[in-house]
Short mmCIF file of N, CA and C and ligand atoms in Angstrom, two decimals:
data_model
loop_
_atom_site.label_atom_id
_atom_site.label_comp_id
_atom_site.label_asym_id
_atom_site.label_seq_id
_atom_site.Cartn_x
_atom_site.Cartn_y
_atom_site.Cartn_z
N ASP A 1 17.11 9.70 12.20
CA ASP A 1 16.37 10.10 13.70
C ASP A 1 15.52 11.05 13.17
N ARG A 2 14.67 10.97 13.85
CA ARG A 2 13.16 11.74 13.36
C ARG A 2 13.64 13.51 13.50
N SER A 3 14.04 13.51 14.91
CA SER A 3 14.36 15.01 15.18
C SER A 3 15.63 16.01 14.53
N GLN A 4 15.84 15.15 13.06
CA GLN A 4 16.39 15.87 12.65
C GLN A 4 15.72 15.89 10.94
N GLN A 5 14.64 15.68 10.76
CA GLN A 5 14.15 16.07 9.53
C GLN A 5 13.00 17.16 10.15
N PRO A 6 13.22 17.69 8.25
CA PRO A 6 12.25 19.20 8.60
C PRO A 6 11.02 18.85 8.89
N THR A 7 10.14 19.15 9.84
CA THR A 7 8.91 19.80 9.52
C THR A 7 8.11 19.54 8.82
N ASP A 8 8.40 20.83 7.51
CA ASP A 8 7.54 21.38 6.89
C ASP A 8 7.88 20.91 5.65
N ARG A 9 8.47 19.97 5.62
CA ARG A 9 8.44 19.10 3.87
C ARG A 9 7.60 17.88 3.44
N ALA A 10 6.76 18.75 2.21
CA ALA A 10 5.95 17.92 1.92
C ALA A 10 6.67 16.82 0.49
N TYR A 11 6.09 15.88 1.32
CA TYR A 11 6.41 14.04 0.23
C TYR A 11 5.71 14.74 -0.97
N ARG A 12 6.45 14.39 -1.93
CA ARG A 12 6.07 14.06 -3.42
C ARG A 12 5.64 12.72 -3.69
N VAL A 13 4.45 12.41 -4.08
CA VAL A 13 4.05 11.24 -4.50
C VAL A 13 3.06 11.37 -6.40
N VAL A 14 3.72 10.85 -6.33
CA VAL A 14 3.24 10.72 -8.33
C VAL A 14 2.01 9.68 -8.28
N LEU A 15 1.02 9.93 -9.09
CA LEU A 15 0.06 8.83 -9.77
C LEU A 15 0.33 8.40 -11.13
N ALA A 16 0.39 7.11 -11.00
CA ALA A 16 0.90 5.84 -12.30
C ALA A 16 0.23 5.49 -12.89
N GLY A 17 0.17 5.29 -14.31
CA GLY A 17 -0.62 3.93 -15.07
C GLY A 17 -1.48 4.72 -15.97
N ASP A 18 -2.10 3.41 -16.67
CA ASP A 18 -2.76 3.64 -18.02
C ASP A 18 -3.83 5.09 -17.85
N ALA A 19 -3.62 5.75 -19.20
CA ALA A 19 -5.17 6.45 -19.08
C ALA A 19 -6.80 5.91 -18.61
N ALA A 20 -7.39 6.29 -17.85
CA ALA A 20 -8.48 6.01 -17.73
C ALA A 20 -8.97 5.06 -16.42
N VAL A 21 -7.68 4.58 -15.81
CA VAL A 21 -8.04 3.41 -14.79
C VAL A 21 -8.27 4.42 -13.46
N GLY A 22 -8.26 5.78 -14.06
CA GLY A 22 -8.80 6.17 -12.57
C GLY A 22 -7.98 7.20 -11.35
N LYS A 23 -6.90 7.43 -12.20
CA LYS A 23 -6.13 8.46 -11.28
C LYS A 23 -6.66 10.21 -10.65
N SER A 24 -7.10 10.09 -11.96
CA SER A 24 -7.96 12.03 -11.43
C SER A 24 -8.60 11.94 -10.71
N SER A 25 -9.90 10.50 -10.60
CA SER A 25 -10.89 9.93 -9.65
C SER A 25 -10.61 9.96 -8.59
N PHE A 26 -9.43 9.54 -8.28
CA PHE A 26 -9.02 8.86 -7.00
C PHE A 26 -8.16 9.92 -6.28
N LEU A 27 -7.38 11.11 -6.96
CA LEU A 27 -7.38 12.41 -6.67
C LEU A 27 -8.07 13.71 -5.52
N LEU A 28 -9.26 13.29 -7.02
CA LEU A 28 -11.08 13.51 -6.44
C LEU A 28 -11.71 13.45 -5.56
N ARG A 29 -11.38 12.15 -5.34
CA ARG A 29 -12.25 11.28 -3.82
C ARG A 29 -11.23 11.78 -2.74
N LEU A 30 -9.77 11.82 -2.87
CA LEU A 30 -8.87 11.96 -1.67
C LEU A 30 -9.40 13.31 -0.97
N CYS A 31 -9.29 14.74 -2.22
CA CYS A 31 -8.29 15.15 -1.63
C CYS A 31 -10.28 16.25 -1.61
N LYS A 32 -11.23 15.70 -2.38
CA LYS A 32 -12.53 16.57 -1.78
C LYS A 32 -13.21 15.83 -1.61
N ASN A 33 -13.37 14.57 -1.75
CA ASN A 33 -14.10 13.77 -1.08
C ASN A 33 -15.41 13.75 -2.09
N GLU A 34 -14.78 13.66 -3.73
CA GLU A 34 -16.50 13.50 -4.62
C GLU A 34 -16.17 12.62 -5.83
N PHE A 35 -16.78 12.26 -6.73
CA PHE A 35 -16.82 11.43 -7.58
C PHE A 35 -17.98 11.97 -8.84
N ILE A 36 -17.04 12.46 -9.20
CA ILE A 36 -17.64 12.83 -11.20
C ILE A 36 -17.94 10.97 -12.21
N ASP A 37 -18.47 11.00 -12.33
CA ASP A 37 -19.41 9.37 -13.25
C ASP A 37 -19.13 9.66 -14.81
N ASN A 38 -18.23 9.29 -15.37
CA ASN A 38 -18.37 9.42 -17.01
C ASN A 38 -17.97 11.00 -17.43
N THR A 39 -17.00 11.18 -16.29
CA THR A 39 -16.49 12.79 -16.87
C THR A 39 -14.82 12.54 -17.06
N LYS A 40 -14.78 12.70 -18.26
CA LYS A 40 -12.80 13.10 -18.08
C LYS A 40 -12.43 14.64 -16.90
N ALA A 41 -12.23 13.77 -15.90
CA ALA A 41 -11.93 14.97 -15.40
C ALA A 41 -10.35 15.53 -15.33
N THR A 42 -10.80 16.54 -15.43
CA THR A 42 -9.55 17.37 -15.62
C THR A 42 -9.63 18.67 -14.54
N LEU A 43 -8.91 17.91 -13.93
CA LEU A 43 -8.66 18.95 -12.18
C LEU A 43 -8.03 20.83 -12.98
N GLY A 44 -7.19 20.85 -13.81
CA GLY A 44 -6.76 22.04 -14.41
C GLY A 44 -5.41 22.22 -12.88
N VAL A 45 -5.27 21.71 -12.95
CA VAL A 45 -3.67 21.43 -11.93
C VAL A 45 -3.03 20.69 -11.76
N ASP A 46 -1.41 20.48 -11.45
CA ASP A 46 -0.71 19.49 -11.56
C ASP A 46 -0.81 18.77 -10.25
N PHE A 47 -0.96 19.19 -9.17
CA PHE A 47 -1.03 18.48 -8.10
C PHE A 47 -1.79 18.82 -6.60
N GLN A 48 -2.21 18.19 -5.87
CA GLN A 48 -3.00 18.85 -5.04
C GLN A 48 -2.27 17.96 -3.92
N MET A 49 -2.55 19.24 -2.83
CA MET A 49 -1.75 18.94 -1.58
C MET A 49 -3.24 18.27 -0.38
N LYS A 50 -2.05 17.08 0.31
CA LYS A 50 -3.13 16.53 0.97
C LYS A 50 -2.70 15.87 2.53
N THR A 51 -3.39 16.67 3.84
CA THR A 51 -2.08 16.12 5.51
C THR A 51 -2.72 15.28 5.73
N LEU A 52 -2.25 14.17 6.15
CA LEU A 52 -2.53 12.98 6.84
C LEU A 52 -1.78 13.35 7.92
N VAL A 53 -2.75 12.70 9.33
CA VAL A 53 -1.31 11.97 10.30
C VAL A 53 -0.85 10.26 10.10
N VAL A 54 0.16 10.47 10.16
CA VAL A 54 1.05 9.28 9.63
C VAL A 54 1.54 9.41 11.54
N ASP A 55 1.57 7.99 11.68
CA ASP A 55 1.93 7.70 13.42
C ASP A 55 1.94 9.25 13.52
N GLY A 56 1.04 9.60 14.08
CA GLY A 56 0.68 10.30 15.02
C GLY A 56 0.97 12.25 14.73
N GLU A 57 2.37 12.13 13.15
CA GLU A 57 2.93 12.92 13.14
C GLU A 57 1.89 13.62 11.83
N PRO A 58 1.30 15.15 12.07
CA PRO A 58 1.13 15.19 10.37
C PRO A 58 2.13 15.29 9.50
N THR A 59 1.66 14.78 8.10
CA THR A 59 2.74 14.68 7.31
C THR A 59 1.89 15.37 5.82
N VAL A 60 2.05 16.00 5.40
CA VAL A 60 2.29 16.86 3.81
C VAL A 60 2.75 16.20 2.83
N LEU A 61 1.31 15.93 1.70
CA LEU A 61 1.53 14.82 0.99
C LEU A 61 1.16 15.93 -0.83
N GLN A 62 2.09 16.21 -1.56
CA GLN A 62 2.15 16.79 -2.25
C GLN A 62 2.11 15.99 -3.88
N LEU A 63 0.38 15.98 -3.82
CA LEU A 63 0.10 14.82 -5.21
C LEU A 63 0.01 14.71 -6.43
N TRP A 64 1.09 14.23 -7.24
CA TRP A 64 1.04 14.78 -8.61
C TRP A 64 0.40 13.61 -9.98
N ASP A 65 -0.90 14.29 -10.69
CA ASP A 65 -1.32 13.72 -11.21
C ASP A 65 -0.77 14.10 -13.00
N THR A 66 -0.67 12.77 -13.60
CA THR A 66 -0.07 12.98 -14.53
C THR A 66 -0.89 12.20 -15.77
N ALA A 67 -2.05 12.96 -15.70
CA ALA A 67 -3.19 13.07 -16.55
C ALA A 67 -2.96 13.20 -17.64
N GLY A 68 -3.63 12.45 -18.56
CA GLY A 68 -3.17 13.19 -19.72
C GLY A 68 -1.67 13.07 -20.87
N GLN A 69 -0.87 12.37 -19.90
CA GLN A 69 0.64 12.58 -20.12
C GLN A 69 0.97 11.28 -20.61
N GLU A 70 -0.01 10.60 -20.35
CA GLU A 70 0.70 9.07 -20.53
C GLU A 70 1.55 9.28 -21.42
N ARG A 71 1.11 9.42 -22.84
CA ARG A 71 2.38 8.87 -24.27
C ARG A 71 3.00 10.33 -23.42
N PHE A 72 2.92 11.20 -23.66
CA PHE A 72 4.61 12.05 -23.18
C PHE A 72 5.76 11.71 -21.98
N ARG A 73 6.41 10.59 -22.60
CA ARG A 73 6.77 9.75 -21.50
C ARG A 73 7.87 10.57 -21.03
N SER A 74 8.44 12.06 -21.70
CA SER A 74 9.40 11.86 -21.99
C SER A 74 8.98 13.51 -19.85
N ILE A 75 7.93 13.66 -20.46
CA ILE A 75 6.90 14.57 -18.95
C ILE A 75 6.77 14.14 -17.94
N ALA A 76 6.33 12.78 -18.24
CA ALA A 76 6.16 11.46 -17.20
C ALA A 76 7.04 11.12 -15.84
N LYS A 77 8.70 11.24 -17.18
CA LYS A 77 9.97 10.84 -16.40
C LYS A 77 10.34 12.08 -15.37
N SER A 78 9.86 13.24 -15.71
CA SER A 78 10.60 14.40 -14.73
C SER A 78 9.55 14.42 -13.33
N TYR A 79 8.34 13.90 -13.60
CA TYR A 79 7.41 13.51 -12.33
C TYR A 79 8.08 12.72 -11.46
N PHE A 80 8.63 11.30 -12.16
CA PHE A 80 8.97 10.36 -11.36
C PHE A 80 10.51 10.41 -10.76
N ARG A 81 11.27 11.31 -11.39
CA ARG A 81 12.41 11.70 -11.38
C ARG A 81 12.88 12.23 -10.00
N ARG A 82 11.58 13.22 -8.98
CA ARG A 82 11.91 13.72 -8.00
C ARG A 82 10.64 13.55 -7.13
N ALA A 83 9.93 11.84 -7.67
CA ALA A 83 8.96 11.21 -6.56
C ALA A 83 9.54 10.88 -5.01
N ASP A 84 8.93 10.66 -3.89
CA ASP A 84 9.42 10.18 -3.00
C ASP A 84 8.29 9.13 -2.77
N GLY A 85 7.19 8.73 -3.39
CA GLY A 85 6.38 7.54 -4.05
C GLY A 85 5.62 7.50 -4.88
N VAL A 86 5.47 6.52 -4.85
CA VAL A 86 3.96 6.63 -6.81
C VAL A 86 2.78 5.63 -5.99
N LEU A 87 2.04 6.12 -6.60
CA LEU A 87 0.68 4.89 -6.67
C LEU A 87 0.30 5.07 -8.24
N LEU A 88 1.01 3.49 -8.53
CA LEU A 88 0.37 2.99 -9.30
C LEU A 88 -0.67 2.14 -9.65
N LEU A 89 -1.63 3.29 -10.55
CA LEU A 89 -3.39 2.38 -10.19
C LEU A 89 -3.38 1.57 -11.66
N TYR A 90 -4.42 0.52 -11.46
CA TYR A 90 -4.82 -0.06 -12.93
C TYR A 90 -6.22 -0.25 -12.71
N ASP A 91 -6.86 -1.03 -13.86
CA ASP A 91 -8.14 -1.13 -13.95
C ASP A 91 -8.85 -2.49 -13.19
N VAL A 92 -9.19 -3.10 -12.39
CA VAL A 92 -9.57 -4.29 -12.41
C VAL A 92 -10.50 -4.93 -13.06
N THR A 93 -10.99 -4.14 -13.84
CA THR A 93 -12.11 -4.65 -14.81
C THR A 93 -11.09 -4.53 -16.15
N CYS A 94 -9.87 -4.13 -16.59
CA CYS A 94 -9.01 -4.05 -17.80
C CYS A 94 -8.01 -4.58 -17.30
N GLU A 95 -8.01 -6.01 -18.51
CA GLU A 95 -7.25 -6.32 -18.26
C GLU A 95 -5.31 -5.84 -18.72
N ARG A 96 -5.69 -5.21 -19.62
CA ARG A 96 -4.62 -3.98 -20.40
C ARG A 96 -3.86 -3.13 -19.34
N SER A 97 -3.95 -2.91 -19.06
CA SER A 97 -4.02 -1.96 -17.47
C SER A 97 -3.28 -2.73 -16.68
N PHE A 98 -3.74 -3.74 -16.57
CA PHE A 98 -2.74 -5.07 -15.70
C PHE A 98 -1.83 -4.96 -16.36
N LEU A 99 -1.70 -5.43 -16.79
CA LEU A 99 -0.52 -5.97 -18.23
C LEU A 99 0.46 -4.82 -18.45
N ASN A 100 0.48 -3.59 -18.19
CA ASN A 100 1.39 -2.25 -18.51
C ASN A 100 1.56 -2.56 -17.59
N VAL A 101 1.56 -2.68 -16.28
CA VAL A 101 1.97 -2.05 -15.05
C VAL A 101 3.25 -2.73 -15.14
N ARG A 102 3.67 -3.75 -15.42
CA ARG A 102 5.15 -3.53 -15.56
C ARG A 102 5.59 -2.88 -16.06
N GLU A 103 5.26 -2.12 -17.40
CA GLU A 103 6.24 -1.04 -18.01
C GLU A 103 6.30 0.22 -17.05
N TRP A 104 5.05 0.30 -16.90
CA TRP A 104 5.15 1.59 -15.68
C TRP A 104 6.82 1.74 -14.23
N VAL A 105 6.43 -0.04 -13.91
CA VAL A 105 7.35 -0.46 -12.56
C VAL A 105 8.64 0.19 -13.51
N ASP A 106 8.99 -0.30 -14.89
CA ASP A 106 10.67 -0.40 -15.26
C ASP A 106 11.20 1.28 -15.69
N MET A 107 9.86 1.46 -15.84
CA MET A 107 10.00 3.33 -15.96
C MET A 107 10.29 3.55 -15.07
N ILE A 108 10.02 3.58 -14.08
CA ILE A 108 9.78 3.71 -12.38
C ILE A 108 11.40 3.85 -11.98
N GLU A 109 11.44 2.80 -11.90
CA GLU A 109 12.80 2.12 -11.36
C GLU A 109 13.72 2.90 -12.32
N ASP A 110 13.25 3.13 -13.39
CA ASP A 110 14.51 3.56 -14.69
C ASP A 110 15.20 5.03 -13.85
N VAL A 111 14.30 6.22 -13.81
CA VAL A 111 14.54 7.28 -13.32
C VAL A 111 14.77 7.53 -12.29
N SER A 112 14.12 6.82 -11.35
CA SER A 112 14.13 7.42 -9.70
C SER A 112 15.57 7.22 -9.17
N GLN A 113 15.58 8.19 -7.82
CA GLN A 113 16.49 7.72 -7.87
C GLN A 113 17.43 6.43 -7.29
N ASP A 114 15.86 5.73 -6.09
CA ASP A 114 16.85 5.10 -5.73
C ASP A 114 14.72 4.24 -5.39
N ASP A 115 15.71 2.90 -4.40
CA ASP A 115 14.68 2.44 -4.66
C ASP A 115 13.01 3.28 -3.90
N ILE A 116 12.06 3.51 -4.77
CA ILE A 116 11.60 4.43 -4.12
C ILE A 116 10.23 3.57 -3.50
N PRO A 117 9.12 3.58 -2.38
CA PRO A 117 7.81 2.93 -2.26
C PRO A 117 6.74 3.22 -3.39
N ILE A 118 6.40 2.14 -3.83
CA ILE A 118 5.51 2.12 -4.47
C ILE A 118 4.82 1.38 -4.45
N MET A 119 3.30 1.63 -4.33
CA MET A 119 1.70 1.09 -3.75
C MET A 119 0.61 0.77 -5.18
N LEU A 120 0.83 -0.30 -5.59
CA LEU A 120 -0.01 -0.85 -6.51
C LEU A 120 -1.40 -1.09 -6.09
N VAL A 121 -1.97 -0.05 -6.84
CA VAL A 121 -3.69 -0.19 -6.58
C VAL A 121 -4.63 -0.80 -7.47
N GLY A 122 -5.23 -1.64 -7.38
CA GLY A 122 -6.31 -2.17 -8.53
C GLY A 122 -7.69 -1.50 -8.10
N ASN A 123 -7.88 -0.44 -9.20
CA ASN A 123 -9.21 0.77 -8.92
C ASN A 123 -10.25 -0.07 -9.72
N LYS A 124 -11.43 0.72 -9.03
CA LYS A 124 -12.85 0.73 -9.89
C LYS A 124 -13.13 -1.30 -9.82
N CYS A 125 -12.67 -1.39 -7.92
CA CYS A 125 -13.27 -2.85 -7.64
C CYS A 125 -14.41 -2.84 -7.52
N ASP A 126 -15.60 -1.55 -7.26
CA ASP A 126 -16.53 -1.54 -7.30
C ASP A 126 -17.26 -2.31 -8.70
N LEU A 127 -16.56 -2.26 -9.73
CA LEU A 127 -17.35 -3.15 -11.18
C LEU A 127 -17.58 -4.04 -11.35
N ARG A 128 -16.47 -4.77 -10.51
CA ARG A 128 -16.01 -6.54 -10.92
C ARG A 128 -17.03 -7.00 -10.92
N PRO A 129 -17.74 -6.89 -9.69
CA PRO A 129 -19.07 -8.54 -9.82
C PRO A 129 -19.83 -7.83 -11.27
N GLU A 130 -20.23 -7.11 -11.46
CA GLU A 130 -20.40 -6.77 -12.57
C GLU A 130 -19.92 -6.85 -13.74
N ALA A 131 -18.92 -6.43 -13.99
CA ALA A 131 -18.05 -7.05 -15.54
C ALA A 131 -18.04 -8.68 -15.68
N ILE A 132 -17.38 -9.16 -14.50
CA ILE A 132 -17.20 -10.66 -14.68
C ILE A 132 -19.00 -11.48 -15.26
N GLN A 133 -20.13 -10.62 -14.49
CA GLN A 133 -21.32 -11.52 -14.95
C GLN A 133 -21.49 -10.56 -16.16
N ASP A 134 -20.46 -9.87 -17.13
CA ASP A 134 -20.83 -9.36 -18.51
C ASP A 134 -20.09 -9.88 -18.95
N GLY A 135 -19.19 -11.36 -18.51
CA GLY A 135 -18.42 -12.12 -19.29
C GLY A 135 -16.60 -10.90 -19.73
N ILE A 136 -16.48 -10.26 -19.18
CA ILE A 136 -15.65 -8.97 -18.95
C ILE A 136 -14.11 -9.61 -18.02
N THR A 137 -13.08 -10.43 -18.88
CA THR A 137 -11.81 -10.53 -18.06
C THR A 137 -11.31 -9.51 -16.85
N CYS A 138 -11.79 -10.28 -15.97
CA CYS A 138 -11.27 -9.06 -14.61
C CYS A 138 -10.25 -9.58 -13.59
N ILE A 139 -9.60 -8.90 -13.08
CA ILE A 139 -8.13 -9.03 -12.28
C ILE A 139 -8.64 -9.53 -11.14
N PRO A 140 -8.04 -10.92 -10.48
CA PRO A 140 -8.69 -11.29 -9.40
C PRO A 140 -7.79 -10.83 -8.50
N THR A 141 -8.23 -10.40 -7.03
CA THR A 141 -7.48 -10.07 -5.84
C THR A 141 -5.94 -10.44 -5.95
N SER A 142 -5.57 -11.63 -5.58
CA SER A 142 -4.62 -12.52 -5.65
C SER A 142 -3.60 -12.22 -6.56
N TYR A 143 -3.53 -11.68 -7.62
CA TYR A 143 -3.00 -11.86 -9.25
C TYR A 143 -2.38 -10.27 -8.98
N GLY A 144 -2.86 -9.20 -8.09
CA GLY A 144 -2.55 -7.87 -8.23
C GLY A 144 -1.10 -7.96 -7.37
N GLU A 145 -1.94 -9.55 -5.77
CA GLU A 145 -0.79 -9.24 -4.31
C GLU A 145 0.01 -9.98 -5.41
N LYS A 146 0.03 -10.89 -5.99
CA LYS A 146 0.65 -11.45 -6.72
C LYS A 146 2.00 -10.53 -7.38
N LEU A 147 1.51 -10.27 -7.94
CA LEU A 147 2.58 -8.87 -8.83
C LEU A 147 3.34 -7.84 -8.19
N ALA A 148 2.63 -7.59 -7.18
CA ALA A 148 2.70 -6.27 -6.25
C ALA A 148 4.06 -7.20 -5.41
N MET A 149 4.49 -8.61 -5.10
CA MET A 149 5.51 -8.93 -4.12
C MET A 149 6.37 -9.31 -5.18
N THR A 150 6.21 -9.23 -6.31
CA THR A 150 7.29 -9.89 -7.56
C THR A 150 8.40 -8.37 -7.50
N TYR A 151 7.35 -6.83 -7.07
CA TYR A 151 7.80 -5.45 -7.41
C TYR A 151 8.65 -5.54 -6.15
N SER A 152 8.62 -6.10 -4.74
CA SER A 152 7.88 -5.68 -3.39
C SER A 152 7.45 -4.53 -3.53
N ALA A 153 6.49 -4.30 -3.83
CA ALA A 153 5.46 -3.25 -3.73
C ALA A 153 4.27 -3.07 -2.60
N LEU A 154 3.53 -2.27 -2.21
CA LEU A 154 2.39 -2.50 -1.55
C LEU A 154 0.96 -2.48 -2.24
N PHE A 155 0.19 -2.98 -2.22
CA PHE A 155 -0.92 -3.29 -2.49
C PHE A 155 -2.36 -3.11 -1.77
N CYS A 156 -3.12 -2.53 -2.99
CA CYS A 156 -4.70 -2.48 -2.64
C CYS A 156 -5.75 -2.33 -3.14
N GLU A 157 -7.01 -2.58 -3.16
CA GLU A 157 -7.80 -2.75 -4.30
C GLU A 157 -8.72 -1.27 -3.94
N THR A 158 -9.21 -0.83 -4.93
CA THR A 158 -9.76 0.47 -4.31
C THR A 158 -11.09 0.48 -4.99
N SER A 159 -12.02 1.93 -4.57
CA SER A 159 -12.72 2.16 -5.29
C SER A 159 -12.95 3.79 -4.90
N ALA A 160 -12.59 4.86 -6.73
CA ALA A 160 -12.85 5.64 -6.21
C ALA A 160 -14.03 6.42 -6.16
N LYS A 161 -15.11 5.59 -6.88
CA LYS A 161 -16.62 6.07 -6.60
C LYS A 161 -17.30 5.76 -4.94
N ASP A 162 -17.38 4.86 -4.68
CA ASP A 162 -17.50 4.72 -3.31
C ASP A 162 -16.40 4.89 -2.41
N GLY A 163 -15.22 5.26 -2.73
CA GLY A 163 -14.39 5.61 -1.87
C GLY A 163 -13.77 4.58 -0.89
N SER A 164 -13.86 3.32 -1.20
CA SER A 164 -13.05 2.30 -0.67
C SER A 164 -11.88 2.28 -0.36
N ASN A 165 -11.14 1.98 0.72
CA ASN A 165 -9.40 2.13 1.00
C ASN A 165 -8.89 3.00 -0.03
N ILE A 166 -9.17 4.38 0.06
CA ILE A 166 -8.27 5.26 -0.86
C ILE A 166 -7.95 5.64 0.24
N ILE A 167 -8.29 5.94 1.31
CA ILE A 167 -7.62 6.76 2.19
C ILE A 167 -6.21 5.48 3.06
N GLU A 168 -6.82 4.79 3.07
CA GLU A 168 -6.04 3.55 3.95
C GLU A 168 -5.07 3.15 2.13
N ALA A 169 -5.01 3.34 1.53
CA ALA A 169 -3.64 3.35 0.44
C ALA A 169 -2.85 4.56 0.40
N VAL A 170 -3.04 5.60 0.73
CA VAL A 170 -2.55 6.75 1.13
C VAL A 170 -1.94 6.72 2.11
N LEU A 171 -2.50 5.94 3.04
CA LEU A 171 -1.78 6.79 4.58
C LEU A 171 -0.70 5.28 4.53
N HIS A 172 -0.81 4.00 4.29
CA HIS A 172 0.07 2.98 3.87
C HIS A 172 1.41 3.41 3.31
N LEU A 173 1.01 4.14 1.95
CA LEU A 173 2.44 4.53 1.60
C LEU A 173 2.99 5.74 1.70
N ALA A 174 1.97 6.55 3.12
CA ALA A 174 2.89 7.48 3.34
C ALA A 174 3.70 7.13 4.44
N ARG A 175 3.01 6.16 5.32
CA ARG A 175 3.95 5.66 6.28
C ARG A 175 5.45 4.78 5.77
N GLU A 176 5.39 4.26 4.63
CA GLU A 176 6.61 3.74 3.71
C GLU A 176 7.39 4.97 3.35
N VAL A 177 7.00 6.36 3.16
CA VAL A 177 7.73 6.67 2.34
C VAL A 177 8.22 7.94 3.23
N THR A 178 7.55 7.80 4.73
CA THR A 178 8.38 9.09 5.54
C THR A 178 9.61 7.86 6.00
N LYS A 179 9.39 6.51 6.23
CA LYS A 179 10.22 5.96 7.00
C LYS A 179 11.55 5.84 6.20
N HIS A 180 11.32 5.92 4.44
CA HIS A 180 12.53 5.94 3.93
C HIS A 180 13.34 7.06 3.53
N THR A 181 12.41 7.72 3.71
CA THR A 181 13.27 9.46 3.56
C THR A 181 13.74 10.03 4.41
P1 GDP B 201 -7.21 8.60 -15.60
O1 GDP B 201 -7.27 9.07 -16.91
O2 GDP B 201 -6.19 7.88 -14.96
O3 GDP B 201 -6.88 9.96 -14.73
O4 GDP B 201 -8.97 8.52 -15.09
P2 GDP B 201 -10.17 9.30 -14.97
O5 GDP B 201 -9.86 9.56 -13.08
O6 GDP B 201 -10.30 10.04 -15.54
O7 GDP B 201 -11.41 7.73 -14.95
C1 GDP B 201 -11.75 7.43 -16.16
C2 GDP B 201 -13.32 7.07 -15.92
O8 GDP B 201 -13.57 6.35 -15.08
C3 GDP B 201 -14.53 8.37 -15.64
O9 GDP B 201 -15.35 8.09 -16.25
C4 GDP B 201 -14.52 7.61 -14.00
O10 GDP B 201 -15.71 8.33 -13.37
C5 GDP B 201 -14.73 6.27 -14.01
N1 GDP B 201 -13.98 5.88 -12.88
C6 GDP B 201 -12.70 6.10 -11.88
N2 GDP B 201 -12.80 5.77 -10.80
C7 GDP B 201 -13.33 4.78 -10.91
C8 GDP B 201 -14.01 3.50 -10.12
O11 GDP B 201 -12.93 3.93 -8.52
N3 GDP B 201 -15.27 3.29 -9.84
C9 GDP B 201 -16.14 3.37 -10.77
N4 GDP B 201 -16.81 2.37 -11.72
N5 GDP B 201 -15.84 4.47 -11.97
C10 GDP B 201 -14.11 4.66 -11.91
#
């Protein structure tokens, strides 16, 4: 019943994924529409706020970055415990980050209250054509789609560099999160 939902509620969305897949860059693009190349982006804050109009309703998202804390599992876990939704990123030009998605999903499912919506995001898709030419093993779109399906997750490919699909990814997840909570 929509009328019973508090209107000032901020939904908590946590960014997950291996180091260097582009979590900080994703947030920077989403919240400030900027991109910094070859910089270890340290935003210096735990989260960013972003208001989106979801199905006609202004919806406030509190986006948590787990930057630099990939190795500190207990800290990461405390983020996921109270999450309403997860953006789980991998780098389409880094096979290892794709193979590690499973571990992230296991951890998220382990600590979160119930089946929270997950958006699987293949980031850095701007780099793929060049990487393939350089002989680097890249993750095709269909692999990402299939993996997402096995986890009943949403899926999209993005580029924090050129901005493609960033808003779409977040909107799609937000729609699912507001339906779910
Ligand atoms: P994090 O550790 O997951 O937060 O990753 P960062 O946001 O720090 O990004 C790691 C590196 O990848 C930085 O040098 C970024 O500039 C770069 N990067 C992030 N996203 C993209 C992208 O979509 N395309 C390209 N070409 N580079 C990206």
